[in-house]
Coordinates of C-alpha atoms and ligand atoms in Angstrom, one line a residue:
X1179 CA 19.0 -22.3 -34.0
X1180 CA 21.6 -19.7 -34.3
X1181 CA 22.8 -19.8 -38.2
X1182 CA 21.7 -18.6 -41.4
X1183 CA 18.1 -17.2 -40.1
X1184 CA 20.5 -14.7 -38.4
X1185 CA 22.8 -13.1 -41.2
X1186 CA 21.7 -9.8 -42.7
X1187 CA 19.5 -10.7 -46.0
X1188 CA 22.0 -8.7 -48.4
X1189 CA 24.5 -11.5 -47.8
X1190 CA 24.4 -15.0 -49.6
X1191 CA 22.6 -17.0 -48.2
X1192 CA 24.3 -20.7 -46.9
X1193 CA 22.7 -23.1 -49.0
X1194 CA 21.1 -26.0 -47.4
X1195 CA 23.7 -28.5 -47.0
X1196 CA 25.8 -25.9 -45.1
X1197 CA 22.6 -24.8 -43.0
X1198 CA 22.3 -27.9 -41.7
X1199 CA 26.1 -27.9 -41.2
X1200 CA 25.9 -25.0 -38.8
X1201 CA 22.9 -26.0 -37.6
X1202 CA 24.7 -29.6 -35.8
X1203 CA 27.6 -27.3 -35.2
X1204 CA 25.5 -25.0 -32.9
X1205 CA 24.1 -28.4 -31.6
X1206 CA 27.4 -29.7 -30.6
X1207 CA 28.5 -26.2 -29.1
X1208 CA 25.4 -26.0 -26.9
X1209 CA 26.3 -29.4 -25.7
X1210 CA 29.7 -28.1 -25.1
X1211 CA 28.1 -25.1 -23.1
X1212 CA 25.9 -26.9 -21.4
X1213 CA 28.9 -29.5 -20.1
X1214 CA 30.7 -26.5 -18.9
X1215 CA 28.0 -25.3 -16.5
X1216 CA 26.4 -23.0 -18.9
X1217 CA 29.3 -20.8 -20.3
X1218 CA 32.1 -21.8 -22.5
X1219 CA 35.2 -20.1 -22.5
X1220 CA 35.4 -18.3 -26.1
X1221 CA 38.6 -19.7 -26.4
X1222 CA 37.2 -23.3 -26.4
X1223 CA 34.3 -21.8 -28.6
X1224 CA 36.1 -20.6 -31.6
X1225 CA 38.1 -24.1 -31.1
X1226 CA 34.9 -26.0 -31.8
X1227 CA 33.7 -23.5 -34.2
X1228 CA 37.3 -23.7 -36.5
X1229 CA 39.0 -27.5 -35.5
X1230 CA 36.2 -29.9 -34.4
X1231 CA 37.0 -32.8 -35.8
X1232 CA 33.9 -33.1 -38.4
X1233 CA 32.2 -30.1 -37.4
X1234 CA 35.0 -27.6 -37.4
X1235 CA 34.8 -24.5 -40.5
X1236 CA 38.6 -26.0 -41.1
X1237 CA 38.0 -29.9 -40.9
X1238 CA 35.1 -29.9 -43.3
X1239 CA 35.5 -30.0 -47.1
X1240 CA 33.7 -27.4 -47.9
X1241 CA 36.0 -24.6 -49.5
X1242 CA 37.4 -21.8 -47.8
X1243 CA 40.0 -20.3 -50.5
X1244 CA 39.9 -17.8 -53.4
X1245 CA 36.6 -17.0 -55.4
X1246 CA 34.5 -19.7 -54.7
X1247 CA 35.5 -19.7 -50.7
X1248 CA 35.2 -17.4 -48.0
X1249 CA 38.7 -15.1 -48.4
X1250 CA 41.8 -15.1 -50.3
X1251 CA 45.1 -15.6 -49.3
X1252 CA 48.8 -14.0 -50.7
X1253 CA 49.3 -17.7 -52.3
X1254 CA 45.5 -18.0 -53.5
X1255 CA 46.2 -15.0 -55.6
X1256 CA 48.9 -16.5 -57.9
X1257 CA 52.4 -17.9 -57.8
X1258 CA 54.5 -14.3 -57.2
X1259 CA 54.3 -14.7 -53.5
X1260 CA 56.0 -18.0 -53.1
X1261 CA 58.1 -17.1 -55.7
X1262 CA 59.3 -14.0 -53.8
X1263 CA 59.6 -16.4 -50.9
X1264 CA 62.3 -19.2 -52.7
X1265 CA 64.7 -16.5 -53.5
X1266 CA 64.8 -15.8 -49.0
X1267 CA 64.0 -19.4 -48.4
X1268 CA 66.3 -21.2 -50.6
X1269 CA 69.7 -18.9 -49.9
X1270 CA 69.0 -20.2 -45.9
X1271 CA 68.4 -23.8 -47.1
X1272 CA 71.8 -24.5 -49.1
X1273 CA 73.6 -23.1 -46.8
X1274 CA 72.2 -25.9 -43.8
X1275 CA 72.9 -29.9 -44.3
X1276 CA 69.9 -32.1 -44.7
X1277 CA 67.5 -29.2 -44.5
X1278 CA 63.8 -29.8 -44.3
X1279 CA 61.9 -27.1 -45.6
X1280 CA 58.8 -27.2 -42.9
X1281 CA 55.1 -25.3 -43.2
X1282 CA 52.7 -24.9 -41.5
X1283 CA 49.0 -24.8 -42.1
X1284 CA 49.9 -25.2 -46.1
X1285 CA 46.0 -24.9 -46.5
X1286 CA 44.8 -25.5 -50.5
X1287 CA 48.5 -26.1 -51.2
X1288 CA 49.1 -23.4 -52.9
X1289 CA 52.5 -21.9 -51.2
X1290 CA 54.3 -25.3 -51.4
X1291 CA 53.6 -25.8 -55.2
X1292 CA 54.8 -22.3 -55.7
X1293 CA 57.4 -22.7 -53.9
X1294 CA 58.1 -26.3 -54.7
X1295 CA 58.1 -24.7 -58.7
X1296 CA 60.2 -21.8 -57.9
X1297 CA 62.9 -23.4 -55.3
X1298 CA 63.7 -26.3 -57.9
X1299 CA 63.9 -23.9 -61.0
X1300 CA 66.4 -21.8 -58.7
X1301 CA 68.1 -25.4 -58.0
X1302 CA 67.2 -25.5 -54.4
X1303 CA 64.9 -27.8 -53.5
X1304 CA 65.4 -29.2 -50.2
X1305 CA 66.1 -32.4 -49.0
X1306 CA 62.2 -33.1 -47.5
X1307 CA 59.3 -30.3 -47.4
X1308 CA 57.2 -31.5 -44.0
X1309 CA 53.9 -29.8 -43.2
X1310 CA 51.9 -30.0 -40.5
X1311 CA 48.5 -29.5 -41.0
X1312 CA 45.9 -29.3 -38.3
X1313 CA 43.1 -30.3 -40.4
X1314 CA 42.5 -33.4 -41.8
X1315 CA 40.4 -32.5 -45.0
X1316 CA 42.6 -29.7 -46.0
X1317 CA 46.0 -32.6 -45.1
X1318 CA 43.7 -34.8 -48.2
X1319 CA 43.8 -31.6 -50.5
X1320 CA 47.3 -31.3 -50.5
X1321 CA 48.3 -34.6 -50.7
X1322 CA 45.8 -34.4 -53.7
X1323 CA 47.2 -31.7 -55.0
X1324 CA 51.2 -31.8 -54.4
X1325 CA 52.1 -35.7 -54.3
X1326 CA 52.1 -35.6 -58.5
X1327 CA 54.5 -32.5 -58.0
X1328 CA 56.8 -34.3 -55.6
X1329 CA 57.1 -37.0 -58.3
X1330 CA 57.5 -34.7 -61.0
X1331 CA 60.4 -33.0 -59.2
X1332 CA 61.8 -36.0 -57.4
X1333 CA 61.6 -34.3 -54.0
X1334 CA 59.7 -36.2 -50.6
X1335 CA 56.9 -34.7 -49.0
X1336 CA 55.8 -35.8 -45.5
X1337 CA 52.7 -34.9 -43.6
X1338 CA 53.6 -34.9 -39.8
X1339 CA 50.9 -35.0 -36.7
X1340 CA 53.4 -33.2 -34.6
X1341 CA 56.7 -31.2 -34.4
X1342 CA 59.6 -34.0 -34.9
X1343 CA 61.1 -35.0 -31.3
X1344 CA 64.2 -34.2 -32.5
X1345 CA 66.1 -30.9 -33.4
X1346 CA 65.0 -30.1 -36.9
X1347 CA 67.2 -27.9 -39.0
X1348 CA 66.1 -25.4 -42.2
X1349 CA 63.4 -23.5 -42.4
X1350 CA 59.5 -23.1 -41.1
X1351 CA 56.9 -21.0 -43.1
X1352 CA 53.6 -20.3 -41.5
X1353 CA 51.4 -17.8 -43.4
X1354 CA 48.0 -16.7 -42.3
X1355 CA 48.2 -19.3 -39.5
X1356 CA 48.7 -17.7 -36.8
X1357 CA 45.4 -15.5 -37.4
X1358 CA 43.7 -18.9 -36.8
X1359 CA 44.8 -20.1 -33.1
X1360 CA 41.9 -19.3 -30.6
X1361 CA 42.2 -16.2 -28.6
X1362 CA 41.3 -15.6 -25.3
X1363 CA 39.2 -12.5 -25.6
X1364 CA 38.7 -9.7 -22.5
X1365 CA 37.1 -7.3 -21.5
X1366 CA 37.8 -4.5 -19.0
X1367 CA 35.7 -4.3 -15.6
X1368 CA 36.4 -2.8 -12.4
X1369 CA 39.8 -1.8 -13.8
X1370 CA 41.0 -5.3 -14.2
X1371 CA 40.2 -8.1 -17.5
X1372 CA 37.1 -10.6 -17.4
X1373 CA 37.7 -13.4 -19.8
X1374 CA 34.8 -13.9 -22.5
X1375 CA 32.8 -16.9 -22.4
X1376 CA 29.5 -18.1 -24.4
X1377 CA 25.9 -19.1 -23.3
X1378 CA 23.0 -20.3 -25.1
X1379 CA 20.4 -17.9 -25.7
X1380 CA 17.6 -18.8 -26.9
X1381 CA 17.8 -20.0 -30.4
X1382 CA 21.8 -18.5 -30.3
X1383 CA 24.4 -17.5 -28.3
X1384 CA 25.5 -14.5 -25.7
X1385 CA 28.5 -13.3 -24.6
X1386 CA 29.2 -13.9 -20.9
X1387 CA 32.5 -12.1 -18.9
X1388 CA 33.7 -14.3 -16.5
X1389 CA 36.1 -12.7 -13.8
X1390 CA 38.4 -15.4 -13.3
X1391 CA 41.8 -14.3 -14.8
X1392 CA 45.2 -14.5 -12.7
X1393 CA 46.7 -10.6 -11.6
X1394 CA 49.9 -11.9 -13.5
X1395 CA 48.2 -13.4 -17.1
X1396 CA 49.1 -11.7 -20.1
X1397 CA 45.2 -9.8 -20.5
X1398 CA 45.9 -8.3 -17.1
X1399 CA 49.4 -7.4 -17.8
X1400 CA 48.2 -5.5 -21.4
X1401 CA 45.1 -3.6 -19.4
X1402 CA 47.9 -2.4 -16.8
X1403 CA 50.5 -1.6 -19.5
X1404 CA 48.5 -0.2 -22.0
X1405 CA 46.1 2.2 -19.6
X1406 CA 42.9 0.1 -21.4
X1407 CA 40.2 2.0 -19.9
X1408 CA 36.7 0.4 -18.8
X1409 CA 34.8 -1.5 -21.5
X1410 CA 37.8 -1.8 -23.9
X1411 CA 37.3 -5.4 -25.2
X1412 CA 40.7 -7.4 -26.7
X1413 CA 42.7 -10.2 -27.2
X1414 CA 45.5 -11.8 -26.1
X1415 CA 47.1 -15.0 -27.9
X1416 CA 48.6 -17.6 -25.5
X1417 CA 48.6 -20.0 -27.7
X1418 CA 50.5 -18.5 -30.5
X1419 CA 53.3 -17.3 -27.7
X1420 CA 53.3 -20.8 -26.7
X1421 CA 53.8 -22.0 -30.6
X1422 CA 56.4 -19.4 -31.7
X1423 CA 58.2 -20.9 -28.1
X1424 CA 57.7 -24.5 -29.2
X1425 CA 59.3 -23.8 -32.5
X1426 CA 62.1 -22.2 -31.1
X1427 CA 63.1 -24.5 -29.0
X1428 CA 62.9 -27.4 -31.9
X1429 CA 65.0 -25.5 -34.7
X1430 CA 68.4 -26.1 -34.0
X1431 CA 69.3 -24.0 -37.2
X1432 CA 67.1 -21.9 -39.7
X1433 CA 64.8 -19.9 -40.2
X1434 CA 61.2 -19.0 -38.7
X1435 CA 58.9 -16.5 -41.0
X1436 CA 55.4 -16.0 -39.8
X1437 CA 53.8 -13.7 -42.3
X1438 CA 50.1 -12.7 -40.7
X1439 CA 47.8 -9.1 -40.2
X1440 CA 48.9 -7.7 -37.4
X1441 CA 50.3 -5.0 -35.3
X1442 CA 53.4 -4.6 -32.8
X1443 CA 51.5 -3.9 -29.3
X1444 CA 51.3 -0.2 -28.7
X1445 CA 49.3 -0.5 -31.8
X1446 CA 47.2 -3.4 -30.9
X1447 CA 45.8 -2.0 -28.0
X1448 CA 45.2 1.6 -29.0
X1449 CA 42.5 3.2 -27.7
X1450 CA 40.5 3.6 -30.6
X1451 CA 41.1 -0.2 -31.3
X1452 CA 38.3 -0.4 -28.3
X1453 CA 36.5 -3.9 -30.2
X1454 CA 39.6 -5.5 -30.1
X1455 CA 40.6 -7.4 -33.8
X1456 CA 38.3 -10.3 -33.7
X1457 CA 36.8 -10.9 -37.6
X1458 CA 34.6 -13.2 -39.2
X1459 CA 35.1 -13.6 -43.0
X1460 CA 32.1 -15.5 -44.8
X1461 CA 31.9 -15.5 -48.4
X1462 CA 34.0 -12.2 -48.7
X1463 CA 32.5 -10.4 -46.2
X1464 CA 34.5 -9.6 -43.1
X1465 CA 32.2 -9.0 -39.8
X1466 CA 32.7 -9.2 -35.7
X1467 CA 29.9 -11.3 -35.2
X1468 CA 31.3 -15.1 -34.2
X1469 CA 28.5 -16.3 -32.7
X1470 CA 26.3 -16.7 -35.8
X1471 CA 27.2 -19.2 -39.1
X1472 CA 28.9 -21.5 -36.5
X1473 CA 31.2 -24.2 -38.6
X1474 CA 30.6 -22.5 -41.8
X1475 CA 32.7 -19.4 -41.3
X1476 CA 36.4 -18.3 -40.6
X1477 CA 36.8 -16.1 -36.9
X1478 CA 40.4 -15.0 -36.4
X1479 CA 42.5 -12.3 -34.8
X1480 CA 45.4 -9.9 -35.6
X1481 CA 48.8 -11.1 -34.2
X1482 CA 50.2 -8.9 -31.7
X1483 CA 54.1 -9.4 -32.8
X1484 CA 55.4 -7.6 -30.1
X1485 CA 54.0 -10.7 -27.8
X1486 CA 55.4 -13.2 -30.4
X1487 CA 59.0 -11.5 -30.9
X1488 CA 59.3 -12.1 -27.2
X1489 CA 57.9 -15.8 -26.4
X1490 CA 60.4 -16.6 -29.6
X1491 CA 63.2 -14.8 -27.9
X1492 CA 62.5 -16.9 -24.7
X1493 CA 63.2 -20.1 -26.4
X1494 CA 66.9 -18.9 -28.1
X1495 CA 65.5 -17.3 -31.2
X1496 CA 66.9 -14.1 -32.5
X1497 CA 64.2 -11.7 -34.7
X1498 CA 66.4 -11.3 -37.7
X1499 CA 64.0 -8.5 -39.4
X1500 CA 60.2 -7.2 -39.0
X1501 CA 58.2 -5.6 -41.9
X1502 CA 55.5 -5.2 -43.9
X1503 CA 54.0 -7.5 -46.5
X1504 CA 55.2 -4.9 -49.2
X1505 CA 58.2 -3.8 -48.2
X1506 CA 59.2 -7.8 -48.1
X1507 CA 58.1 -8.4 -51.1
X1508 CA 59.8 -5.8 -53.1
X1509 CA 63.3 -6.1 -51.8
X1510 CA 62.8 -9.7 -53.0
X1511 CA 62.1 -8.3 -56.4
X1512 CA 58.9 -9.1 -56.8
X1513 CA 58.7 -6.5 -59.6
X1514 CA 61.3 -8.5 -61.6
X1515 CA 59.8 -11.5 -60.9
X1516 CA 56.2 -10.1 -62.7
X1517 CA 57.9 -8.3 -65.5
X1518 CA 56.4 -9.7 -68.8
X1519 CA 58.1 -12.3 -71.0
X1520 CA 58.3 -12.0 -74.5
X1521 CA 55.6 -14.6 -74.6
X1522 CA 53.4 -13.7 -72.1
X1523 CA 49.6 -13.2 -73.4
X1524 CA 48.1 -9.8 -72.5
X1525 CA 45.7 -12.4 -70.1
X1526 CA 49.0 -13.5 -68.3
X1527 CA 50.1 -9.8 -68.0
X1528 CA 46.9 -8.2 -66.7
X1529 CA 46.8 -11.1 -64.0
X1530 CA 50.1 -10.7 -62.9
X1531 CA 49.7 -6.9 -62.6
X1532 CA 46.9 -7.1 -60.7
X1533 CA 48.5 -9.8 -58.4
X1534 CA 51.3 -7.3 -57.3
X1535 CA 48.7 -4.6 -56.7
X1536 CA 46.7 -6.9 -54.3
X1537 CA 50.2 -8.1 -52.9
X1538 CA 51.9 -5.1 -51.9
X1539 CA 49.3 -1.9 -52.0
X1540 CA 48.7 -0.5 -48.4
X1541 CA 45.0 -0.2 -48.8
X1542 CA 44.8 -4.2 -50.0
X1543 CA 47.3 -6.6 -48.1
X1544 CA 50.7 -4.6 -48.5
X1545 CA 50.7 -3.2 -45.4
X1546 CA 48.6 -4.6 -43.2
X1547 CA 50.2 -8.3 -43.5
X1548 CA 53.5 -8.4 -41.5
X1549 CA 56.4 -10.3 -42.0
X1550 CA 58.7 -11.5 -39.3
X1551 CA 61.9 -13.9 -39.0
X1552 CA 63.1 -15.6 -36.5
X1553 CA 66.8 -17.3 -36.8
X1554 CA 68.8 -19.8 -35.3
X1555 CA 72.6 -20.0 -35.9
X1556 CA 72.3 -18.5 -39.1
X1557 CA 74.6 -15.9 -40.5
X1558 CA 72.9 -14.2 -43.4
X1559 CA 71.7 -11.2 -43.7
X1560 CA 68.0 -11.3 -44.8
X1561 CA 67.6 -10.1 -48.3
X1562 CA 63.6 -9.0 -47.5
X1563 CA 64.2 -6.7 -44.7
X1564 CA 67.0 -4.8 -46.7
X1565 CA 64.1 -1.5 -47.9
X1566 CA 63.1 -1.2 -44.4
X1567 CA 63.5 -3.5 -40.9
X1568 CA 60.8 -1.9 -38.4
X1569 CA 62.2 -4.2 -35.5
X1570 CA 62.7 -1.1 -33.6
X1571 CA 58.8 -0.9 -33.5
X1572 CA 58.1 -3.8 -31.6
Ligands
LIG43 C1 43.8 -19.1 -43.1 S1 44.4 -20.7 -43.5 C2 45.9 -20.3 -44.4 C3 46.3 -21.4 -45.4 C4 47.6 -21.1 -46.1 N1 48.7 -21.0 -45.3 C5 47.5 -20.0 -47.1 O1 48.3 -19.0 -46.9 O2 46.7 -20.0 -48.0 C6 44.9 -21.3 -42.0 C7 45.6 -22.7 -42.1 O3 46.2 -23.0 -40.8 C8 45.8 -24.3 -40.4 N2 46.0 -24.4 -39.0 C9 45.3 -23.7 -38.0 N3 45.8 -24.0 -36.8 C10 46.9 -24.9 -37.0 C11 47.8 -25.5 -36.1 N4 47.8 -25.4 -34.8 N5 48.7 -26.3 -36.7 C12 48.8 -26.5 -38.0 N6 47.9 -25.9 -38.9 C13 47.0 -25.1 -38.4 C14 44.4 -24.4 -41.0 O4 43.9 -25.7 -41.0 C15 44.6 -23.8 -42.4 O5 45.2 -24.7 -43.2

């Protein structure tokens, strides 16, 4: 069966439980497969693979964050992200009545209690922080984790299944979500985009390229726009055009930041970029290889922001700034905000200095994380993209 037999013997090695994890997730895709007629659209693969309900890499309890997971995110790291993040969030949430502060994806929990902390000693707080969380392990975690901190700072958190029917006003944070949503992948033949599917192989899995895509979908629009010679494999996102479009059309008022890796489009589909952006991240080792450690490992993509700046403009939203992870950060004053306090230990000091460098340096996540707003009705001027605005890029 396609799982830990497969990984290359320097890497740690999945101990049993999680074996026999990816073991009956491999089981339940090759049902999956088979049910389709003997390929599965990779799409609906790295579905399975992430959401499953039981099965999924995200709806199991296994952990996924910092040390002891498989990757780290910008909250993981310590509280200087969210805490750059109140200073944006909360100016655009006292000026809107009844705002709800919304994220998505909240993961461990870590963004809302840093900016649950940071937002109320600012005097801020909204009226109700929602999050909508796809997975039901990681919903239990927060709740664990942030209902004491609601209580503590009198404020009411809701857990919602869906968007609310009606027009919501404030503010929607999604960090490293988008990354997440299943991609269809492509590959150029005969001048024009196969989609990717999956068979069984064997013990595993192969890659299959189906040539079933419409002249008019978005993969054969990029191959025709972008000159993508034969062979060049990519990605295109429907889903996360489809998302940005859904949110637009619910916020009345507010703001929209989606912070993610990713590229505008003349840089996602560069010819060098010939494997498209698809990763794997087990244990702290980023690879391309999703068909092995099925349930027990992360598989995302980069965002192509160009694509989402324009399926958010379709539903009424304006893109109110567009930069990088660093250049966010600092105009938010990040540096002030880790300057040492009198009483800081030197433990304190040396953690905080190496947060900022893992923040905002371009070789760690400064510059390849992106930071984009979308805005409704709103009048201010974003603080974040005051350094540099790279809108003009898209
Ligand atoms: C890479 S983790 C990032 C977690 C957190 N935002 C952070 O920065 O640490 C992706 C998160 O998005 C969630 N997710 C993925 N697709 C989702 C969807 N369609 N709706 C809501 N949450 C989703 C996952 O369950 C997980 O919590």
């Amino acid at each position: 069966m396609c799982s830990s037999q497969t990984i290359d013997p320097d890497w740690a090695q999945p101990d049993t439980p999680a074996s026999r994890h990816s073991i009956a997730v491999a089981q339940h895709l090759r049902g999956q497969i088979e049910d389709a007629g003997g390929v599965l659209p990779f799409d609906q693969y790295m579905d399975i693979a992430l959401y499953a309900p039981g099965l999924g890499y995200y709806a199991t309890g296994t952990r996924k964050f910092g040390q002891g997971g498989d990757f780290v995110t910008a909250p993981e790291i310590g509280p200087l992200f969210g805490g750059c993040l109140a200073h944006e969030v909360g100016l655009v949430l006292e000026t809107i009545d009844d705002a709800c502060l919304l994220e998505f994806g909240a993961g461990s929990g870590a963004l809302a209690q840093s900016l649950i902390e940071a937002l109320s000693a600012d005097g801020r707080l909204p009226s109700r922080y929602c999050i909508l969380e796809i997975s039901p392990d990681l919903r239990e975690r927060q709740r664990q984790r942030l209902e004491p901190l609601a209580e503590h700072y009198g404020l009411k958190i809701e857990w919602l299944e869906q968007l609310p029917d009606g027009p919501l006003q404030g503010v929607i944070l999604a960090n490293e979500v988008v990354d997440a949503f299943a991609v269809t992948r492509f590959r150029v033949i005969e001048g024009r985009p196969w989609r990717a599917g999956i068979s069984i192989d064997g013990d595993g899995f192969a890659w299959e390229w189906i040539d079933d895509l419409d002249p008019d979908s978005g993969a054969a629009k990029i191959v025709q726009q972008y000159e993508l010679v034969e062979g060049y494999i990519s990605e295109v996102c429907p889903r996360a055009e489809a998302w940005i479009h859904a949110l637009g059309v619910s916020l009345q008022r507010g703001l929209a930041l989606v912070i993610d890796y990713g590229f505008p489009a003349r840089e996602y589909y560069l010819p060098e970029r010939s494997q498209g952006t698809l990763r794997c991240h087990y244990q702290h080792r980023a690879h391309n290889d999703p068909l092995i450690l099925p349930g027990i490992q992360d598989v995302t993509c980069h965002v192509n922001f160009s694509a989402l700046a324009e399926a958010g403009r379709t539903a009424g939203f304006d893109v109110l700034g567009y930069t990088s992870q660093e250049s966010y950060l600092l105009a938010l004053g990040l540096l002030d905000l880790a300057t040492p306090q009198p009483d800081d230990d030197e433990k304190l000091m040396f953690a905080r200095a190496a947060e900022v460098k893992q923040l905002i340096l371009p070789s760690q996540m400064g510059e390849a994380f992106k930071v984009m707003a979308f805005g409704k009705n709103i009048e201010q001027v974003l603080a974040g993209f005051k350094l540099r605005d790279r809108s003009s890029s898209l």
